[in-house]
CSV table of C-alpha atoms and ligand atoms in Angstrom, one decimal:
chain,number,residue,atom,x,y,z
A,78,UNK,CA,66.9,-32.4,24.5
A,79,UNK,CA,68.7,-33.2,21.2
A,80,UNK,CA,65.7,-34.7,19.7
A,81,UNK,CA,63.6,-32.0,21.4
A,82,UNK,CA,66.1,-29.4,18.9
A,83,UNK,CA,65.8,-31.9,15.9
A,84,UNK,CA,62.4,-31.9,15.9
A,85,UNK,CA,62.3,-27.8,16.0
A,86,UNK,CA,64.3,-27.3,13.1
A,87,UNK,CA,63.0,-30.3,10.8
A,88,UNK,CA,59.3,-28.6,11.5
A,89,UNK,CA,60.5,-25.0,10.9
A,90,UNK,CA,62.1,-25.9,8.0
A,91,UNK,CA,58.8,-28.0,6.7
A,92,UNK,CA,56.9,-25.2,7.9
A,93,UNK,CA,58.8,-22.7,5.3
A,94,UNK,CA,59.0,-25.0,2.4
A,95,UNK,CA,54.6,-25.4,2.4
A,96,UNK,CA,53.3,-23.3,-0.4
A,97,UNK,CA,49.9,-23.5,0.3
A,98,UNK,CA,47.2,-23.7,3.0
A,99,UNK,CA,46.6,-27.6,2.5
A,100,UNK,CA,50.1,-28.1,2.9
A,101,UNK,CA,50.0,-25.8,5.9
A,102,UNK,CA,46.9,-27.9,7.2
A,103,UNK,CA,48.7,-31.3,6.8
A,104,UNK,CA,51.7,-29.8,8.7
A,105,UNK,CA,49.4,-28.9,11.5
A,106,UNK,CA,48.0,-32.4,12.0
A,107,UNK,CA,51.7,-33.9,11.8
A,108,UNK,CA,53.3,-31.9,14.1
A,109,UNK,CA,50.1,-30.8,16.7
A,110,UNK,CA,47.5,-33.4,15.6
A,111,UNK,CA,46.3,-35.6,18.3
A,112,UNK,CA,49.1,-38.2,17.5
A,113,UNK,CA,51.3,-35.2,15.9
A,114,UNK,CA,55.0,-35.1,17.1
A,115,UNK,CA,54.9,-32.5,19.3
A,116,UNK,CA,52.5,-34.1,21.7
A,117,UNK,CA,54.1,-37.5,21.3
A,118,UNK,CA,57.6,-35.1,22.5
A,119,UNK,CA,55.3,-33.9,25.1
A,120,UNK,CA,54.2,-37.1,26.3
A,121,UNK,CA,57.1,-38.5,26.0
A,122,UNK,CA,58.7,-36.9,29.5
A,123,UNK,CA,57.7,-40.1,31.5
A,124,UNK,CA,60.7,-42.0,30.0
A,125,UNK,CA,63.3,-38.5,30.4
A,126,UNK,CA,65.5,-38.8,33.9
A,127,UNK,CA,64.4,-37.2,36.9
A,128,UNK,CA,67.1,-34.6,36.8
A,129,UNK,CA,66.4,-33.8,33.3
A,130,UNK,CA,63.0,-33.6,33.2
A,131,UNK,CA,61.9,-30.0,34.8
A,132,UNK,CA,64.9,-28.7,31.6
A,133,UNK,CA,62.6,-31.5,29.2
A,134,UNK,CA,59.0,-30.1,29.9
A,135,UNK,CA,60.3,-26.3,29.9
A,136,UNK,CA,62.2,-26.8,26.6
A,137,UNK,CA,59.2,-29.2,25.1
A,138,UNK,CA,56.4,-26.4,25.8
A,139,UNK,CA,58.9,-23.7,24.3
A,140,UNK,CA,59.1,-25.5,21.2
A,141,UNK,CA,55.3,-25.8,21.2
A,142,UNK,CA,54.7,-22.3,22.0
A,143,UNK,CA,57.2,-21.3,18.6
A,144,UNK,CA,55.9,-23.8,16.4
A,145,UNK,CA,52.5,-23.0,17.2
A,146,UNK,CA,53.1,-19.3,16.7
A,147,UNK,CA,55.1,-19.5,13.6
A,148,UNK,CA,52.4,-21.6,12.5
A,149,UNK,CA,49.7,-19.1,13.0
A,150,UNK,CA,52.1,-16.2,11.6
A,151,UNK,CA,52.1,-18.9,8.4
A,152,UNK,CA,48.3,-19.3,7.7
A,153,UNK,CA,47.7,-15.3,8.2
A,154,UNK,CA,50.7,-14.9,5.6
A,155,UNK,CA,49.5,-17.4,2.7
A,156,UNK,CA,45.5,-16.3,3.4
A,157,UNK,CA,46.9,-12.8,2.4
A,158,UNK,CA,48.7,-13.8,-0.6
A,159,UNK,CA,45.4,-16.2,-1.8
A,160,UNK,CA,43.6,-13.1,-1.1
A,161,UNK,CA,45.7,-11.3,-3.4
A,162,UNK,CA,46.0,-13.8,-5.9
A,163,UNK,CA,42.3,-14.1,-6.6
A,164,UNK,CA,42.5,-10.2,-6.6
A,165,UNK,CA,44.6,-9.8,-9.4
A,166,UNK,CA,43.8,-13.0,-11.1
A,167,UNK,CA,40.1,-11.8,-11.7
A,168,UNK,CA,40.7,-8.1,-11.9
A,169,UNK,CA,37.1,-6.2,-12.0
A,170,UNK,CA,37.2,-3.4,-14.4
A,171,UNK,CA,35.7,-0.6,-11.9
A,172,UNK,CA,35.9,1.6,-14.8
A,173,UNK,CA,33.5,0.1,-17.0
A,174,UNK,CA,30.2,1.9,-16.2
A,175,UNK,CA,27.5,0.1,-14.3
A,176,UNK,CA,24.7,-1.3,-16.1
A,177,UNK,CA,21.5,0.2,-16.0
A,178,UNK,CA,18.3,-1.5,-14.4
A,179,UNK,CA,15.4,-0.6,-16.3
A,180,UNK,CA,12.8,1.3,-13.9
A,181,UNK,CA,9.5,-0.3,-13.3
A,182,UNK,CA,6.6,1.7,-12.9
A,183,UNK,CA,2.7,0.9,-11.2
A,184,UNK,CA,0.6,-0.5,-13.8
A,185,UNK,CA,-2.4,3.2,-15.1
A,186,UNK,CA,-5.2,0.7,-13.2
A,187,UNK,CA,-3.1,0.3,-10.3
A,188,UNK,CA,-2.1,4.0,-10.1
A,189,UNK,CA,-6.3,5.0,-10.0
A,190,UNK,CA,-7.4,2.2,-7.9
A,191,UNK,CA,-4.6,3.9,-5.5
A,192,UNK,CA,-5.7,7.7,-6.3
A,193,UNK,CA,-9.4,6.3,-5.8
A,194,UNK,CA,-8.3,4.6,-2.2
A,195,UNK,CA,-6.9,7.9,-0.9
A,196,UNK,CA,-10.0,10.0,-1.4
A,197,UNK,CA,-12.5,7.6,0.0
A,198,UNK,CA,-10.0,6.9,2.7
A,199,UNK,CA,-9.6,11.0,3.5
A,200,UNK,CA,-14.1,10.6,3.3
A,201,UNK,CA,-13.5,7.7,6.2
A,202,UNK,CA,-14.1,4.6,4.1
A,203,UNK,CA,-11.8,1.2,4.8
A,204,UNK,CA,-10.5,-1.1,2.0
A,205,UNK,CA,-12.3,-4.3,2.4
A,206,UNK,CA,-11.3,-7.3,0.2
A,207,UNK,CA,-13.6,-10.0,-0.8
A,208,UNK,CA,-13.1,-13.4,-2.7
A,209,UNK,CA,-13.1,-13.2,-6.7
A,210,UNK,CA,-14.6,-16.2,-7.1
A,211,UNK,CA,-18.7,-16.5,-5.3
A,212,UNK,CA,-21.3,-18.3,-4.8
A,213,UNK,CA,-24.7,-18.3,-6.7
A,214,UNK,CA,-26.0,-17.2,-3.9
A,215,UNK,CA,-23.9,-14.0,-3.1
A,216,UNK,CA,-23.6,-12.8,-6.4
A,217,UNK,CA,-27.3,-13.0,-7.3
A,218,UNK,CA,-29.3,-14.8,-4.8
A,219,UNK,CA,-28.6,-12.5,-1.4
A,220,UNK,CA,-28.6,-9.0,-3.9
A,221,UNK,CA,-32.4,-9.6,-4.6
A,222,UNK,CA,-31.9,-11.6,-7.7
A,223,UNK,CA,-33.4,-14.7,-7.0
A,224,UNK,CA,-33.0,-18.0,-10.0
A,225,UNK,CA,-34.3,-16.8,-13.2
A,226,UNK,CA,-34.5,-13.2,-12.6
A,227,UNK,CA,-34.6,-11.2,-15.5
A,228,UNK,CA,-31.6,-9.0,-14.4
A,229,UNK,CA,-29.2,-11.7,-14.1
A,230,UNK,CA,-28.7,-11.5,-17.8
A,231,UNK,CA,-27.2,-8.4,-17.8
A,232,UNK,CA,-24.7,-10.2,-15.7
A,233,UNK,CA,-23.6,-13.5,-17.7
A,234,UNK,CA,-20.2,-14.6,-16.1
A,235,UNK,CA,-17.6,-17.9,-16.5
A,236,UNK,CA,-18.5,-20.6,-13.8
A,237,UNK,CA,-16.7,-23.1,-12.4
A,238,UNK,CA,-17.1,-27.1,-13.0
A,239,UNK,CA,-18.9,-27.0,-8.9
A,240,UNK,CA,-22.4,-26.1,-9.9
A,241,UNK,CA,-23.7,-23.2,-8.2
A,242,UNK,CA,-19.5,-21.1,-8.0
A,243,UNK,CA,-18.7,-19.1,-10.2
A,244,UNK,CA,-16.3,-16.0,-10.7
A,245,UNK,CA,-18.1,-12.2,-9.9
A,246,UNK,CA,-19.7,-10.7,-11.6
A,247,UNK,CA,-19.2,-7.2,-10.1
A,248,UNK,CA,-17.9,-6.6,-6.4
A,249,UNK,CA,-21.7,-6.1,-4.7
A,250,UNK,CA,-21.4,-9.4,-3.4
A,251,UNK,CA,-19.0,-8.0,-1.0
A,252,UNK,CA,-21.6,-5.8,0.5
A,253,UNK,CA,-23.6,-9.8,1.8
A,254,UNK,CA,-19.6,-10.1,3.7
A,255,UNK,CA,-19.7,-7.1,4.9
A,256,UNK,CA,-22.5,-6.4,6.3
A,257,UNK,CA,-22.6,-10.0,7.5
A,258,UNK,CA,-19.3,-8.9,9.3
A,259,UNK,CA,-20.8,-5.6,10.6
A,260,UNK,CA,-24.2,-6.4,11.6
A,261,UNK,CA,-25.8,-4.7,13.8
A,262,UNK,CA,-22.7,-1.9,14.0
A,263,UNK,CA,-22.2,1.1,11.3
A,264,UNK,CA,-19.9,0.2,8.1
A,265,UNK,CA,-18.2,2.5,5.7
A,266,UNK,CA,-16.2,0.7,3.4
A,267,UNK,CA,-14.9,0.8,-0.5
A,268,UNK,CA,-14.6,-2.8,-1.7
A,269,UNK,CA,-12.1,-3.2,-5.1
A,270,UNK,CA,-11.5,-5.6,-7.0
A,271,UNK,CA,-11.5,-7.9,-10.5
A,272,UNK,CA,-14.5,-8.9,-11.8
A,273,UNK,CA,-15.1,-11.0,-14.9
A,274,UNK,CA,-18.1,-10.8,-17.4
A,275,UNK,CA,-19.1,-13.5,-20.5
A,276,UNK,CA,-19.7,-10.8,-22.7
A,277,UNK,CA,-18.6,-9.2,-25.9
A,278,UNK,CA,-15.1,-7.1,-25.6
A,279,UNK,CA,-15.6,-4.0,-27.3
A,280,UNK,CA,-13.3,-0.6,-26.8
A,281,UNK,CA,-15.4,-0.7,-23.8
A,282,UNK,CA,-15.7,-3.1,-22.3
A,283,UNK,CA,-13.3,-6.2,-21.2
A,284,UNK,CA,-13.9,-10.1,-19.8
A,285,UNK,CA,-12.1,-8.8,-16.5
A,286,UNK,CA,-11.8,-5.4,-15.0
A,287,UNK,CA,-11.4,-3.7,-11.9
A,288,UNK,CA,-14.5,-2.1,-10.0
A,289,UNK,CA,-14.8,-0.5,-6.7
A,290,UNK,CA,-18.0,-0.8,-5.0
A,291,UNK,CA,-18.8,1.5,-2.2
A,292,UNK,CA,-21.2,1.0,1.0
A,293,UNK,CA,-22.4,2.7,4.1
A,294,UNK,CA,-24.8,1.5,6.2
A,295,UNK,CA,-25.9,2.8,10.1
A,296,UNK,CA,-28.9,5.0,11.0
A,297,UNK,CA,-30.9,7.9,9.6
A,298,UNK,CA,-28.3,7.7,6.0
A,299,UNK,CA,-30.0,8.9,3.1
A,300,UNK,CA,-29.9,9.7,-0.6
A,301,UNK,CA,-28.3,12.9,0.3
A,302,UNK,CA,-25.5,11.4,1.9
A,303,UNK,CA,-24.9,9.8,-1.5
A,304,UNK,CA,-25.3,12.5,-3.6
A,305,UNK,CA,-22.5,14.3,-1.3
A,306,UNK,CA,-20.2,11.7,-1.5
A,307,UNK,CA,-20.5,11.0,-5.5
A,308,UNK,CA,-20.4,14.3,-5.5
A,309,UNK,CA,-17.0,14.6,-2.8
A,310,UNK,CA,-15.3,12.2,-4.6
A,311,UNK,CA,-15.9,13.4,-8.6
A,312,UNK,CA,-14.6,16.8,-7.3
A,313,UNK,CA,-11.2,15.1,-6.0
A,314,UNK,CA,-11.1,13.3,-8.9
A,315,UNK,CA,-11.9,15.0,-11.8
A,316,UNK,CA,-11.2,18.7,-10.8
A,317,UNK,CA,-13.5,21.6,-9.9
A,318,UNK,CA,-14.2,22.4,-13.3
A,319,UNK,CA,-16.5,18.8,-14.6
A,320,UNK,CA,-19.6,18.2,-13.7
A,321,UNK,CA,-21.4,15.1,-12.5
A,322,UNK,CA,-24.7,14.0,-13.7
A,323,UNK,CA,-27.2,11.8,-11.5
A,324,UNK,CA,-29.8,9.7,-13.5
A,325,UNK,CA,-32.8,7.5,-12.8
A,326,UNK,CA,-31.7,3.8,-13.1
A,327,UNK,CA,-32.1,-0.2,-12.2
A,328,UNK,CA,-30.7,-2.6,-10.5
A,329,UNK,CA,-31.9,-5.1,-8.4
A,330,UNK,CA,-29.9,-4.5,-4.9
A,331,UNK,CA,-31.2,-0.5,-4.9
A,332,UNK,CA,-34.0,1.1,-4.5
A,333,UNK,CA,-33.9,3.6,-5.5
A,334,UNK,CA,-31.2,3.4,-8.2
A,335,UNK,CA,-29.2,6.0,-10.0
A,336,UNK,CA,-26.0,6.2,-12.4
A,337,UNK,CA,-23.6,8.7,-12.4
A,338,UNK,CA,-22.2,10.2,-15.9
A,339,UNK,CA,-19.1,13.1,-15.8
A,340,UNK,CA,-19.3,15.6,-18.1
A,341,UNK,CA,-16.2,15.6,-21.0
A,342,UNK,CA,-16.4,18.6,-22.7
A,343,UNK,CA,-17.0,18.6,-26.4
A,344,UNK,CA,-14.1,20.5,-27.6
A,345,UNK,CA,-12.2,17.5,-26.8
A,346,UNK,CA,-11.5,15.9,-30.2
A,347,UNK,CA,-12.5,12.1,-28.1
A,348,UNK,CA,-15.3,13.2,-26.5
A,349,UNK,CA,-17.6,12.2,-29.5
A,350,UNK,CA,-16.3,8.7,-29.7
A,351,UNK,CA,-15.8,8.1,-25.8
A,352,UNK,CA,-19.4,9.5,-25.3
A,353,UNK,CA,-21.6,8.6,-28.1
A,354,UNK,CA,-22.1,12.3,-29.2
A,355,UNK,CA,-23.4,12.7,-26.0
A,356,UNK,CA,-20.8,15.0,-23.6
A,357,UNK,CA,-22.0,12.4,-20.7
A,358,UNK,CA,-20.1,9.5,-19.7
A,359,UNK,CA,-21.2,6.6,-17.3
A,360,UNK,CA,-18.5,6.1,-14.6
A,361,UNK,CA,-20.7,4.7,-11.9
A,362,UNK,CA,-24.2,2.4,-10.9
A,363,UNK,CA,-25.0,3.3,-7.4
A,364,UNK,CA,-28.6,3.5,-5.1
A,365,UNK,CA,-29.9,3.2,-1.6
A,366,UNK,CA,-29.2,-0.2,-0.6
A,367,UNK,CA,-32.4,-2.5,-1.0
A,368,UNK,CA,-34.5,-3.7,1.7
A,369,UNK,CA,-34.0,-7.4,1.5
A,370,UNK,CA,-30.6,-6.6,0.7
A,371,UNK,CA,-30.0,-5.3,4.0
A,372,UNK,CA,-31.9,-7.8,5.6
A,373,UNK,CA,-29.9,-10.3,3.9
A,374,UNK,CA,-26.3,-8.7,5.7
A,375,UNK,CA,-28.4,-9.1,8.7
A,376,UNK,CA,-29.7,-4.9,9.8
A,377,UNK,CA,-33.4,-4.2,10.7
A,378,UNK,CA,-34.3,-2.0,7.4
A,379,UNK,CA,-36.8,-0.7,9.6
A,380,UNK,CA,-34.2,1.0,11.7
A,381,UNK,CA,-31.3,1.1,9.2
A,382,UNK,CA,-30.7,2.3,5.7
A,383,UNK,CA,-27.4,2.3,3.6
A,384,UNK,CA,-26.6,3.7,-0.2
A,385,UNK,CA,-23.9,1.9,-2.3
A,386,UNK,CA,-22.1,2.4,-5.9
A,387,UNK,CA,-20.2,0.2,-7.9
A,388,UNK,CA,-17.8,2.0,-10.3
A,389,UNK,CA,-14.9,1.2,-13.0
A,390,UNK,CA,-11.8,2.2,-12.7
A,391,UNK,CA,-10.8,1.3,-15.8
A,392,UNK,CA,-13.3,3.5,-17.2
A,393,UNK,CA,-12.2,6.3,-15.4
A,394,UNK,CA,-8.8,6.4,-16.6
A,395,UNK,CA,-9.8,5.9,-19.6
A,396,UNK,CA,-11.7,9.1,-19.2
A,397,UNK,CA,-9.3,11.1,-17.4
A,398,UNK,CA,-6.3,10.4,-20.1
A,399,UNK,CA,-7.9,9.6,-23.1
A,400,UNK,CA,-7.5,6.4,-23.8
A,401,UNK,CA,-10.0,5.0,-26.7
A,402,UNK,CA,-9.3,1.4,-26.4
A,403,UNK,CA,-9.7,-1.0,-22.9
A,404,UNK,CA,-8.1,-3.3,-24.2
A,405,UNK,CA,-4.9,-1.8,-23.6
A,406,UNK,CA,-5.0,-2.3,-20.3
A,407,UNK,CA,-3.9,-6.5,-19.9
A,408,UNK,CA,-2.4,-6.3,-23.3
A,409,UNK,CA,1.6,-5.6,-21.2
A,410,UNK,CA,2.3,-3.3,-24.4
A,411,UNK,CA,5.2,-1.4,-22.5
A,412,UNK,CA,4.6,1.7,-25.4
A,413,UNK,CA,1.4,1.5,-23.4
A,414,UNK,CA,2.5,1.4,-19.7
A,415,UNK,CA,5.0,3.6,-20.1
A,416,UNK,CA,3.1,7.0,-20.6
A,417,UNK,CA,1.8,6.7,-17.7
B,1037,LIG,C1,-22.7,-2.9,-11.2
B,1037,LIG,O1,-21.5,-3.8,-11.7
B,1037,LIG,C2,-23.4,-3.0,-10.2
B,1037,LIG,N1,-23.1,-3.7,-8.9
B,1037,LIG,C3,-23.1,-1.5,-9.4
B,1037,LIG,C4,-24.1,-1.3,-8.3
B,1037,LIG,C5,-23.4,-1.2,-7.3
B,1037,LIG,C6,-24.9,-0.8,-8.2
B,1037,LIG,C7,-24.5,-1.0,-5.9
B,1037,LIG,C8,-25.6,-0.5,-7.4
B,1037,LIG,C9,-24.8,-0.3,-6.0
B,1037,LIG,P1,-22.1,-1.9,-13.9
B,1037,LIG,O2,-22.5,-3.8,-14.6
B,1037,LIG,O3,-23.0,-1.1,-14.5
B,1037,LIG,O4,-23.1,-2.2,-12.3
B,1037,LIG,O5,-21.0,-2.0,-14.0
B,1037,LIG,C10,-20.6,-0.8,-13.1
B,1037,LIG,C11,-19.6,0.0,-13.5
B,1037,LIG,O6,-18.2,-1.4,-13.6
B,1037,LIG,C12,-20.0,0.4,-15.2
B,1037,LIG,O7,-20.2,1.7,-14.5
B,1037,LIG,C13,-18.1,0.6,-15.5
B,1037,LIG,O8,-17.5,1.4,-15.0
B,1037,LIG,C14,-17.1,-0.6,-14.9
B,1037,LIG,N2,-17.8,-1.8,-16.2
B,1037,LIG,C15,-18.8,-2.9,-16.4
B,1037,LIG,N3,-19.1,-3.5,-17.5
B,1037,LIG,C16,-17.4,-3.3,-17.6
B,1037,LIG,C17,-17.0,-4.0,-18.6
B,1037,LIG,N4,-17.7,-5.1,-19.6
B,1037,LIG,N5,-15.2,-3.1,-18.7
B,1037,LIG,C18,-15.0,-2.9,-18.1
B,1037,LIG,N6,-15.7,-1.8,-17.4
B,1037,LIG,C19,-17.1,-2.3,-17.1
């Protein structure tokens, strides 16, 4: 019994002397570890004379409870003190004004693309994405431009080291992908994405630029549907007052082919430069899908017809905001980007 009381006293004094968490842990191992003194004392009950065993056991258990509770309390108090110490040592000055995070925004090209998606979504067009690295076959041949076709001169591009694999010059090869996935069901999609051309960079032409292709294939689709769709689109994007002009044109993959211009009021000081003095600016090429292309896409041209268009959102943004140089789009000059 006296050994037990000596143990209790010694353990209590040592516990009070512990000044941090590691010393508390060491104390705990010393008394409560596998070979700890409290455990040893409890195990020693067998050596106690039989008549004292009950009292010894009771006392040993009481001491175990008391020391355990004292340890828990000391550990909790030490943790509180540690928090207190860290708060005063690394004090945060809550009165300091916060650092402002510069607010980003969508690129003007992305904003224009999203406006275009929204307008066509209202007209029931789905957005369909296709690859930027294309085969010569999809970019040219299946669009009715076999090797050596003179129209290929309009669309020179960057070729990869793999023969027949190139960066697409327009979004039109997407037409082939969509048709082959959908035939013989009707389709009504737009295909936005980046295009690449090996050409002279000027204020109006870049070597990489976006296009938004449109394609509708079904039974009984006519030029009137194409005209109506383009007109509705232009009204939404440019407002009721703007006029559009449809000119005949040529593309190997549409027949007949057209180009669409938007009027640019000559009262605007930028008009002469942007429209080369004509008062009109081209925004897209379009036409009725050529029977050969329909066939390449898996549709019977006797039964199905369709229209397609391809527009340049950068040119559209230039028109709307009076951006006088297409090179601004990829310069990443914040003074330009922050205006939109
Ligand atoms: C084409 O690329 C045809 N694939 C369009 C088409 C699709 C016709 C479906 C018929 C049916 P074009 O080369 O004209 O056509 O380009 C279409 C539009 O892309 C142009 O009106 C212009 O807005 C934009 N664009 C063309 N080249 C550039 C360039 N270098 N930089 C910026 N925009 C360009």
